[in-house]
Each structure stands twice: as C-alpha cells, then as structure tokens.
PDB file of C-alpha atoms in Angstrom:
ATOM      1  CA  ALA A   1      71.965  83.268  93.311  1.00  0.00           C
ATOM      2  CA  ARG A   2      72.363  84.700  96.795  1.00  0.00           C
ATOM      3  CA  PRO A   3      72.002  88.443  97.490  1.00  0.00           C
ATOM      4  CA  ILE A   4      75.268  90.373  97.091  1.00  0.00           C
ATOM      5  CA  ASP A   5      76.269  92.618  99.993  1.00  0.00           C
ATOM      6  CA  SER A   6      79.611  94.031  98.799  1.00  0.00           C
ATOM      7  CA  LEU A   7      81.605  94.921  95.689  1.00  0.00           C
ATOM      8  CA  ALA A   8      85.115  96.154  94.918  1.00  0.00           C
ATOM      9  CA  ILE A   9      86.969  97.009  91.698  1.00  0.00           C
ATOM     10  CA  SER A  10      90.751  96.970  91.351  1.00  0.00           C
ATOM     11  CA  ASN A  11      92.480 100.275  90.637  1.00  0.00           C
ATOM     12  CA  ASP A  12      93.401  99.206  87.108  1.00  0.00           C
ATOM     13  CA  GLY A  13      89.786  98.282  86.362  1.00  0.00           C
ATOM     14  CA  THR A  14      90.540  94.679  85.346  1.00  0.00           C
ATOM     15  CA  LYS A  15      89.051  92.816  88.319  1.00  0.00           C
ATOM     16  CA  LEU A  16      85.757  92.929  90.207  1.00  0.00           C
ATOM     17  CA  ALA A  17      85.105  91.134  93.482  1.00  0.00           C
ATOM     18  CA  SER A  18      81.626  90.420  94.843  1.00  0.00           C
ATOM     19  CA  GLY A  19      80.658  89.062  98.261  1.00  0.00           C
ATOM     20  CA  ASP A  20      77.323  87.460  99.114  1.00  0.00           C
ATOM     21  CA  VAL A  21      75.218  86.780 102.207  1.00  0.00           C
ATOM     22  CA  GLY A  22      76.338  83.140 102.187  1.00  0.00           C
ATOM     23  CA  GLY A  23      79.970  84.068 102.825  1.00  0.00           C
ATOM     24  CA  LYS A  24      81.205  83.373  99.297  1.00  0.00           C
ATOM     25  CA  ILE A  25      83.363  85.698  97.208  1.00  0.00           C
ATOM     26  CA  ARG A  26      83.554  85.691  93.418  1.00  0.00           C
ATOM     27  CA  LEU A  27      86.291  87.238  91.321  1.00  0.00           C
ATOM     28  CA  TRP A  28      85.320  88.593  87.906  1.00  0.00           C
ATOM     29  CA  ASP A  29      87.493  89.324  84.864  1.00  0.00           C
ATOM     30  CA  LEU A  30      86.536  92.732  83.439  1.00  0.00           C
ATOM     31  CA  THR A  31      88.936  92.602  80.476  1.00  0.00           C
ATOM     32  CA  LYS A  32      86.431  90.594  78.418  1.00  0.00           C
ATOM     33  CA  ASP A  33      83.556  92.044  76.422  1.00  0.00           C
ATOM     34  CA  ARG A  34      81.291  90.310  78.930  1.00  0.00           C
ATOM     35  CA  PRO A  35      82.516  90.018  82.565  1.00  0.00           C
ATOM     36  CA  ALA A  36      83.326  86.421  83.435  1.00  0.00           C
ATOM     37  CA  SER A  37      83.548  84.828  86.884  1.00  0.00           C
ATOM     38  CA  THR A  38      87.038  83.362  87.185  1.00  0.00           C
ATOM     39  CA  THR A  39      86.975  81.828  90.647  1.00  0.00           C
ATOM     40  CA  GLN A  40      84.986  81.428  93.862  1.00  0.00           C
ATOM     41  CA  MET A  41      86.552  81.869  97.288  1.00  0.00           C
ATOM     42  CA  THR A  42      85.217  80.331 100.492  1.00  0.00           C
ATOM     43  CA  GLY A  43      86.318  80.508 104.101  1.00  0.00           C
ATOM     44  CA  HIS A  44      84.009  82.981 105.804  1.00  0.00           C
ATOM     45  CA  THR A  45      81.118  81.642 107.905  1.00  0.00           C
ATOM     46  CA  GLY A  46      78.958  84.769 107.638  1.00  0.00           C
ATOM     47  CA  PRO A  47      77.835  87.333 105.045  1.00  0.00           C
ATOM     48  CA  ILE A  48      80.575  89.384 103.363  1.00  0.00           C
ATOM     49  CA  LEU A  49      79.978  93.013 104.354  1.00  0.00           C
ATOM     50  CA  THR A  50      83.065  94.696 102.873  1.00  0.00           C
ATOM     51  CA  LEU A  51      85.748  94.103 100.239  1.00  0.00           C
ATOM     52  CA  ALA A  52      88.853  96.038  99.188  1.00  0.00           C
ATOM     53  CA  PHE A  53      91.679  95.539  96.689  1.00  0.00           C
ATOM     54  CA  SER A  54      95.197  96.601  97.557  1.00  0.00           C
ATOM     55  CA  PRO A  55      96.442  99.557  95.456  1.00  0.00           C
ATOM     56  CA  ASP A  56      98.465  97.230  93.195  1.00  0.00           C
ATOM     57  CA  GLY A  57      95.470  94.905  92.735  1.00  0.00           C
ATOM     58  CA  LYS A  58      97.377  91.811  93.862  1.00  0.00           C
ATOM     59  CA  THR A  59      95.615  91.306  97.202  1.00  0.00           C
ATOM     60  CA  LEU A  60      91.927  91.284  98.126  1.00  0.00           C
ATOM     61  CA  ALA A  61      90.757  91.807 101.712  1.00  0.00           C
ATOM     62  CA  SER A  62      87.312  90.680 102.877  1.00  0.00           C
ATOM     63  CA  GLY A  63      85.444  91.451 106.107  1.00  0.00           C
ATOM     64  CA  SER A  64      82.418  89.595 107.389  1.00  0.00           C
ATOM     65  CA  MET A  65      79.733  89.216 110.013  1.00  0.00           C
ATOM     66  CA  ASP A  66      81.892  86.362 111.332  1.00  0.00           C
ATOM     67  CA  LYS A  67      84.252  89.039 112.777  1.00  0.00           C
ATOM     68  CA  THR A  68      87.206  87.954 110.632  1.00  0.00           C
ATOM     69  CA  VAL A  69      89.301  89.447 107.849  1.00  0.00           C
ATOM     70  CA  HIS A  70      90.596  87.184 105.090  1.00  0.00           C
ATOM     71  CA  LEU A  71      93.397  88.113 102.698  1.00  0.00           C
ATOM     72  CA  TRP A  72      93.518  86.598  99.217  1.00  0.00           C
ATOM     73  CA  ASP A  73      96.248  86.488  96.573  1.00  0.00           C
ATOM     74  CA  VAL A  74      94.484  87.477  93.346  1.00  0.00           C
ATOM     75  CA  SER A  75      97.594  88.497  91.389  1.00  0.00           C
ATOM     76  CA  LYS A  76      97.617  85.709  88.794  1.00  0.00           C
ATOM     77  CA  GLY A  77      96.853  82.049  88.402  1.00  0.00           C
ATOM     78  CA  PRO A  78      94.696  80.224  90.959  1.00  0.00           C
ATOM     79  CA  THR A  79      93.406  82.509  93.721  1.00  0.00           C
ATOM     80  CA  ARG A  80      94.564  81.429  97.169  1.00  0.00           C
ATOM     81  CA  GLY A  81      94.047  82.486 100.759  1.00  0.00           C
ATOM     82  CA  ILE A  82      97.148  84.023 102.306  1.00  0.00           C
ATOM     83  CA  GLY A  83      95.869  84.654 105.827  1.00  0.00           C
ATOM     84  CA  SER A  84      92.894  85.271 108.061  1.00  0.00           C
ATOM     85  CA  PHE A  85      92.466  86.738 111.517  1.00  0.00           C
ATOM     86  CA  THR A  86      89.796  87.803 113.981  1.00  0.00           C
ATOM     87  CA  ALA A  87      89.794  91.587 113.697  1.00  0.00           C
ATOM     88  CA  HIS A  88      86.870  92.677 115.897  1.00  0.00           C
ATOM     89  CA  ASN A  89      84.465  91.477 118.550  1.00  0.00           C
ATOM     90  CA  ASP A  90      81.465  92.109 116.295  1.00  0.00           C
ATOM     91  CA  PHE A  91      80.539  92.538 112.615  1.00  0.00           C
ATOM     92  CA  ILE A  92      83.178  94.145 110.374  1.00  0.00           C
ATOM     93  CA  ASP A  93      81.460  96.905 108.418  1.00  0.00           C
ATOM     94  CA  ALA A  94      84.331  98.464 106.467  1.00  0.00           C
ATOM     95  CA  LEU A  95      87.993  97.997 105.613  1.00  0.00           C
ATOM     96  CA  VAL A  96      90.462  99.858 103.423  1.00  0.00           C
ATOM     97  CA  PHE A  97      94.120  99.543 102.411  1.00  0.00           C
ATOM     98  CA  SER A  98      96.517 102.415 102.965  1.00  0.00           C
ATOM     99  CA  PRO A  99      97.744 104.042  99.710  1.00  0.00           C
ATOM    100  CA  ASP A 100     101.090 102.203  99.965  1.00  0.00           C
ATOM    101  CA  GLY A 101      99.307  98.857 100.458  1.00  0.00           C
ATOM    102  CA  LYS A 102     101.301  97.998 103.579  1.00  0.00           C
ATOM    103  CA  SER A 103      98.533  98.601 106.115  1.00  0.00           C
ATOM    104  CA  LEU A 104      94.857  97.802 106.501  1.00  0.00           C
ATOM    105  CA  ALA A 105      92.265  99.738 108.514  1.00  0.00           C
ATOM    106  CA  THR A 106      89.098  98.027 109.778  1.00  0.00           C
ATOM    107  CA  VAL A 107      86.028  99.143 111.719  1.00  0.00           C
ATOM    108  CA  GLY A 108      83.341  97.060 113.382  1.00  0.00           C
ATOM    109  CA  ARG A 109      80.131  97.155 115.351  1.00  0.00           C
ATOM    110  CA  ASP A 110      82.266  96.925 118.496  1.00  0.00           C
ATOM    111  CA  LYS A 111      82.831 100.701 118.138  1.00  0.00           C
ATOM    112  CA  SER A 112      86.547 100.364 117.420  1.00  0.00           C
ATOM    113  CA  LEU A 113      88.993 101.281 114.685  1.00  0.00           C
ATOM    114  CA  ARG A 114      91.944  98.944 114.230  1.00  0.00           C
ATOM    115  CA  LEU A 115      95.090  99.348 112.126  1.00  0.00           C
ATOM    116  CA  TRP A 116      96.991  96.316 110.832  1.00  0.00           C
ATOM    117  CA  ASP A 117     100.572  96.118 109.568  1.00  0.00           C
ATOM    118  CA  LEU A 118     100.762  93.827 106.519  1.00  0.00           C
ATOM    119  CA  SER A 119     104.358  94.548 105.536  1.00  0.00           C
ATOM    120  CA  ASN A 120     105.843  91.302 106.908  1.00  0.00           C
ATOM    121  CA  GLY A 121     103.307  88.906 105.448  1.00  0.00           C
ATOM    122  CA  LYS A 122     101.612  88.125 108.746  1.00  0.00           C
ATOM    123  CA  PRO A 123      99.066  90.761 109.911  1.00  0.00           C
ATOM    124  CA  ARG A 124     100.117  92.558 113.098  1.00  0.00           C
ATOM    125  CA  GLU A 125      97.954  95.036 114.977  1.00  0.00           C
ATOM    126  CA  ARG A 126      99.729  98.379 114.984  1.00  0.00           C
ATOM    127  CA  GLY A 127      97.148 100.494 116.814  1.00  0.00           C
ATOM    128  CA  THR A 128      93.541 100.846 117.839  1.00  0.00           C
ATOM    129  CA  ILE A 129      91.025 103.463 118.932  1.00  0.00           C
ATOM    130  CA  GLN A 130      88.201 102.210 121.144  1.00  0.00           C
ATOM    131  CA  SER A 131      86.822 105.539 122.347  1.00  0.00           C
ATOM    132  CA  PHE A 132      84.049 105.900 119.743  1.00  0.00           C
ATOM    133  CA  ARG A 133      80.558 106.206 121.193  1.00  0.00           C
ATOM    134  CA  SER A 134      78.854 104.466 118.263  1.00  0.00           C
ATOM    135  CA  PRO A 135      79.775 101.889 115.609  1.00  0.00           C
ATOM    136  CA  LEU A 136      81.691 103.115 112.558  1.00  0.00           C
ATOM    137  CA  LEU A 137      80.358 102.182 109.132  1.00  0.00           C
ATOM    138  CA  ALA A 138      82.658 103.817 106.563  1.00  0.00           C
ATOM    139  CA  LEU A 139      86.375 104.396 105.979  1.00  0.00           C
ATOM    140  CA  ALA A 140      88.689 106.137 103.503  1.00  0.00           C
ATOM    141  CA  PHE A 141      92.286 107.353 103.419  1.00  0.00           C
ATOM    142  CA  THR A 142      93.261 110.713 102.010  1.00  0.00           C
ATOM    143  CA  SER A 143      95.283 110.267  98.818  1.00  0.00           C
ATOM    144  CA  ASP A 144      98.581 111.054 100.537  1.00  0.00           C
ATOM    145  CA  GLY A 145      97.867 108.498 103.260  1.00  0.00           C
ATOM    146  CA  THR A 146      98.371 110.918 106.148  1.00  0.00           C
ATOM    147  CA  THR A 147      94.792 110.932 107.421  1.00  0.00           C
ATOM    148  CA  LEU A 148      92.130 108.280 107.860  1.00  0.00           C
ATOM    149  CA  ILE A 149      88.511 109.420 107.484  1.00  0.00           C
ATOM    150  CA  CYS A 150      85.877 107.540 109.508  1.00  0.00           C
ATOM    151  CA  GLY A 151      82.108 107.925 109.694  1.00  0.00           C
ATOM    152  CA  GLY A 152      79.350 106.078 111.484  1.00  0.00           C
ATOM    153  CA  MET A 153      76.233 106.058 113.581  1.00  0.00           C
ATOM    154  CA  ASP A 154      77.141 109.135 115.644  1.00  0.00           C
ATOM    155  CA  MET A 155      76.715 111.295 112.505  1.00  0.00           C
ATOM    156  CA  ARG A 156      80.234 112.700 112.836  1.00  0.00           C
ATOM    157  CA  VAL A 157      83.297 112.555 110.626  1.00  0.00           C
ATOM    158  CA  HIS A 158      86.358 111.483 112.605  1.00  0.00           C
ATOM    159  CA  LEU A 159      89.769 112.403 111.182  1.00  0.00           C
ATOM    160  CA  VAL A 160      92.533 110.137 112.484  1.00  0.00           C
ATOM    161  CA  ASP A 161      96.200 111.141 112.408  1.00  0.00           C
ATOM    162  CA  ASP A 162      99.424 109.347 113.426  1.00  0.00           C
ATOM    163  CA  TRP A 163      97.765 106.062 112.480  1.00  0.00           C
ATOM    164  CA  LYS A 164     101.116 104.352 111.801  1.00  0.00           C
ATOM    165  CA  THR A 165     102.382 104.862 115.340  1.00  0.00           C
ATOM    166  CA  ARG A 166      99.790 106.001 117.877  1.00  0.00           C
ATOM    167  CA  PRO A 167      96.475 106.683 116.126  1.00  0.00           C
ATOM    168  CA  ARG A 168      94.560 109.619 117.530  1.00  0.00           C
ATOM    169  CA  ILE A 169      91.392 111.488 116.610  1.00  0.00           C
ATOM    170  CA  LYS A 170      92.514 114.871 115.298  1.00  0.00           C
ATOM    171  CA  SER A 171      89.076 116.300 114.532  1.00  0.00           C
ATOM    172  CA  GLN A 172      85.408 115.429 114.855  1.00  0.00           C
ATOM    173  CA  LEU A 173      83.268 117.202 112.272  1.00  0.00           C
ATOM    174  CA  LYS A 174      79.534 117.780 112.424  1.00  0.00           C
ATOM    175  CA  GLY A 175      77.304 118.292 109.419  1.00  0.00           C
ATOM    176  CA  ALA A 176      75.601 114.999 108.597  1.00  0.00           C
ATOM    177  CA  ARG A 177      71.971 114.612 109.695  1.00  0.00           C
ATOM    178  CA  ALA A 178      72.003 110.806 110.008  1.00  0.00           C
ATOM    179  CA  SER A 179      74.392 107.846 110.248  1.00  0.00           C
ATOM    180  CA  ILE A 180      77.305 108.219 107.824  1.00  0.00           C
ATOM    181  CA  SER A 181      77.192 105.131 105.639  1.00  0.00           C
ATOM    182  CA  ALA A 182      79.785 105.884 102.930  1.00  0.00           C
ATOM    183  CA  VAL A 183      83.006 107.881 102.513  1.00  0.00           C
ATOM    184  CA  VAL A 184      85.243 108.456  99.480  1.00  0.00           C
ATOM    185  CA  ALA A 185      88.259 110.757  99.113  1.00  0.00           C
ATOM    186  CA  LYS A 186      90.370 112.343  96.403  1.00  0.00           C
ATOM    187  CA  GLY A 187      93.313 114.475  97.452  1.00  0.00           C
ATOM    188  CA  THR A 188      92.219 116.489 100.478  1.00  0.00           C
ATOM    189  CA  THR A 189      88.568 116.596  99.332  1.00  0.00           C
ATOM    190  CA  PHE A 190      86.184 113.920 100.554  1.00  0.00           C
ATOM    191  CA  TYR A 191      82.502 113.076 100.324  1.00  0.00           C
ATOM    192  CA  THR A 192      80.158 111.503 102.866  1.00  0.00           C
ATOM    193  CA  GLY A 193      76.762 109.934 102.315  1.00  0.00           C
ATOM    194  CA  ASP A 194      74.259 109.268 105.084  1.00  0.00           C
ATOM    195  CA  THR A 195      71.143 107.229 105.741  1.00  0.00           C
ATOM    196  CA  SER A 196      68.838 110.252 105.375  1.00  0.00           C
ATOM    197  CA  GLY A 197      69.968 110.724 101.760  1.00  0.00           C
ATOM    198  CA  GLY A 198      72.361 113.551 102.561  1.00  0.00           C
ATOM    199  CA  LEU A 199      75.551 113.924 100.521  1.00  0.00           C
ATOM    200  CA  LEU A 200      78.264 116.332 101.665  1.00  0.00           C
ATOM    201  CA  GLU A 201      81.488 117.561 100.070  1.00  0.00           C
ATOM    202  CA  TRP A 202      84.206 118.455 102.593  1.00  0.00           C
ATOM    203  CA  ARG A 203      87.356 120.506 102.186  1.00  0.00           C
ATOM    204  CA  ASP A 204      89.621 121.930 104.901  1.00  0.00           C
ATOM    205  CA  GLU A 205      87.380 120.278 107.500  1.00  0.00           C
ATOM    206  CA  LYS A 206      84.329 122.231 106.327  1.00  0.00           C
ATOM    207  CA  VAL A 207      81.262 121.381 104.256  1.00  0.00           C
ATOM    208  CA  VAL A 208      81.560 123.220 100.930  1.00  0.00           C
ATOM    209  CA  ARG A 209      78.632 121.654  99.056  1.00  0.00           C
ATOM    210  CA  SER A 210      75.625 119.516  99.855  1.00  0.00           C
ATOM    211  CA  TRP A 211      72.941 117.531  98.036  1.00  0.00           C
ATOM    212  CA  LYS A 212      69.798 115.789  99.259  1.00  0.00           C
ATOM    213  CA  PHE A 213      68.358 112.555  97.898  1.00  0.00           C
ATOM    214  CA  ALA A 214      65.036 110.934  98.733  1.00  0.00           C
ATOM    215  CA  LYS A 215      66.527 107.608  99.836  1.00  0.00           C
ATOM    216  CA  ALA A 216      69.353 106.518 102.134  1.00  0.00           C
ATOM    217  CA  ILE A 217      72.819 106.487 100.544  1.00  0.00           C
ATOM    218  CA  HIS A 218      74.586 103.140 100.968  1.00  0.00           C
ATOM    219  CA  GLY A 219      77.534 103.525  98.615  1.00  0.00           C
ATOM    220  CA  LEU A 220      79.779 106.129  96.993  1.00  0.00           C
ATOM    221  CA  ALA A 221      82.400 105.810  94.260  1.00  0.00           C
ATOM    222  CA  LEU A 222      84.703 108.382  92.668  1.00  0.00           C
ATOM    223  CA  SER A 223      86.269 108.192  89.227  1.00  0.00           C
ATOM    224  CA  ARG A 224      90.075 107.991  89.306  1.00  0.00           C
ATOM    225  CA  ASP A 225      90.420 111.619  88.187  1.00  0.00           C
ATOM    226  CA  GLY A 226      87.973 112.784  90.881  1.00  0.00           C
ATOM    227  CA  ARG A 227      85.601 114.386  88.346  1.00  0.00           C
ATOM    228  CA  TYR A 228      82.637 112.029  88.641  1.00  0.00           C
ATOM    229  CA  LEU A 229      80.843 110.784  91.740  1.00  0.00           C
ATOM    230  CA  ALA A 230      78.409 107.862  91.832  1.00  0.00           C
ATOM    231  CA  THR A 231      75.891 107.275  94.614  1.00  0.00           C
ATOM    232  CA  ALA A 232      73.893 104.108  95.329  1.00  0.00           C
ATOM    233  CA  ASN A 233      70.744 104.361  97.420  1.00  0.00           C
ATOM    234  CA  SER A 234      68.150 102.190  99.116  1.00  0.00           C
ATOM    235  CA  GLY A 235      65.649 102.945  96.362  1.00  0.00           C
ATOM    236  CA  GLY A 236      67.703 100.910  93.897  1.00  0.00           C
ATOM    237  CA  THR A 237      68.916 103.952  91.944  1.00  0.00           C
ATOM    238  CA  ILE A 238      72.482 104.921  91.030  1.00  0.00           C
ATOM    239  CA  TYR A 239      73.164 108.582  90.350  1.00  0.00           C
ATOM    240  CA  VAL A 240      76.340 109.676  88.546  1.00  0.00           C
ATOM    241  CA  PHE A 241      77.210 113.344  88.284  1.00  0.00           C
ATOM    242  CA  ARG A 242      80.202 115.608  87.711  1.00  0.00           C
ATOM    243  CA  VAL A 243      81.615 117.163  90.872  1.00  0.00           C
ATOM    244  CA  GLN A 244      84.835 118.661  89.470  1.00  0.00           C
ATOM    245  CA  SER A 245      85.116 120.534  86.183  1.00  0.00           C
ATOM    246  CA  ARG A 246      88.649 119.332  85.523  1.00  0.00           C
TER     247      ARG A 246
END
C-alpha cells in the first residue's frame, strides 16, 4: 500500500476518504462493523494533499501536487467524477467547502487564496487574493460562513471577509511561533496548530489558551459539538482532549 497523505470524514460520519502519494483516492464505508473500501478514484497525476466533503456529504473535493482540484459525486451508487480544473500554479495544500456547500476555497504554494462558485455545476472563480507573502497551508470557515480563516508559512492567521464578492483580508493575527499547519473552527472559536508543536485557541481575534507539544502538529479535528479536539503530530501520536465543558 502507498503512503496516505490526506483523510476526510463526511459530516454524518458514514464515509471516509483517503488520498495517497500515487494520486489515488479510496472511499470507505464506515457504517459497517469493520470499515470497507467501496471504490477507488483515479484522475490525479500527483499525490493527494487535501480532501474535503461537502456539508451534505454528496460531493468530495480533492487537491493535489498536480495543481488541480477534482470534484466527485459520492452520494450513492457508483462514484463518478463531476469536474476538474487547474486551481493554482503550484501544489494545492488545502481546500474547504463553505457551510452552504455552494463555494470552495483553495490555497496553494503559489501564495494565493482562490474562491470558487460551485452553484451552477461548473466551477467558476469568484475571487482571489494574491498578496500573501508566504504559502498558505490551512483553511477553515467559521460556522456561520461569514469569515474564512487562513494560516501558513508566515506564522500569521489571516481572516478573510467579503469572500463571496470581493475577498479582503480583514485581520492578520500574530501568536504562532512557526508555520501554521492546521486550522479548525466551531462557532467563532478556532484553533491553530503549528510546526513547532504549538496549539492555540482563538476567540475575538485573541489567543485565549495555548498548549505546547514536543512534535510538529500536522492535523486538527474537532468533534461536532466542539467539546473534543484531536491533534496529530509528526511523532506519530494522536492526542484527544476536552476543550469545552459543554
């Protein structure tokens, strides 16, 4: 088996997608006692670096070192490709659907953020920001969809407003001590993990709590109720702990 670079779980918890360094994607059925691979998707010519399910779980988006985004219909029956497009001039490191599922945000090593309108079936670029000084590595929307949270190699959190019309950077927040490699959000609270092992909790554009791990953080995941946070690090360890009492 080839090394796996990316994972995503649907909001309802029934499907898992995995992407490997050979450019292949597998879809897994999580409703069984033992997860079963239901299909394999091909089309990318480079490693899969990022995956995301739409909020309704019917569409999967994949981003790759080949600079393209592929969209897949995973709603029921045979999985099929429903579109692909060149999204960046370099590797695509992260992508995320808007909470309404009608838009997709992508970031790449070309130091740009791009927003894509998916509402008419064919992806259409609706806006871009190319003024970042360093590549962006992580993305998340606030729960209400009003703000897009970006983090990357410049160690700053960039909050983007008006992303549906004319995206603009509203705030740039300092606090991380290394490249921001992961972002997750629940409501107006969000968490960032960096390559020095730093984990920060943000609220009202300020750091309200911090933790330090021995190894670089490469992934973050929040439970649906926002009570539990999981971190994955370069040492091969996953930590899960309670961040909200209720």
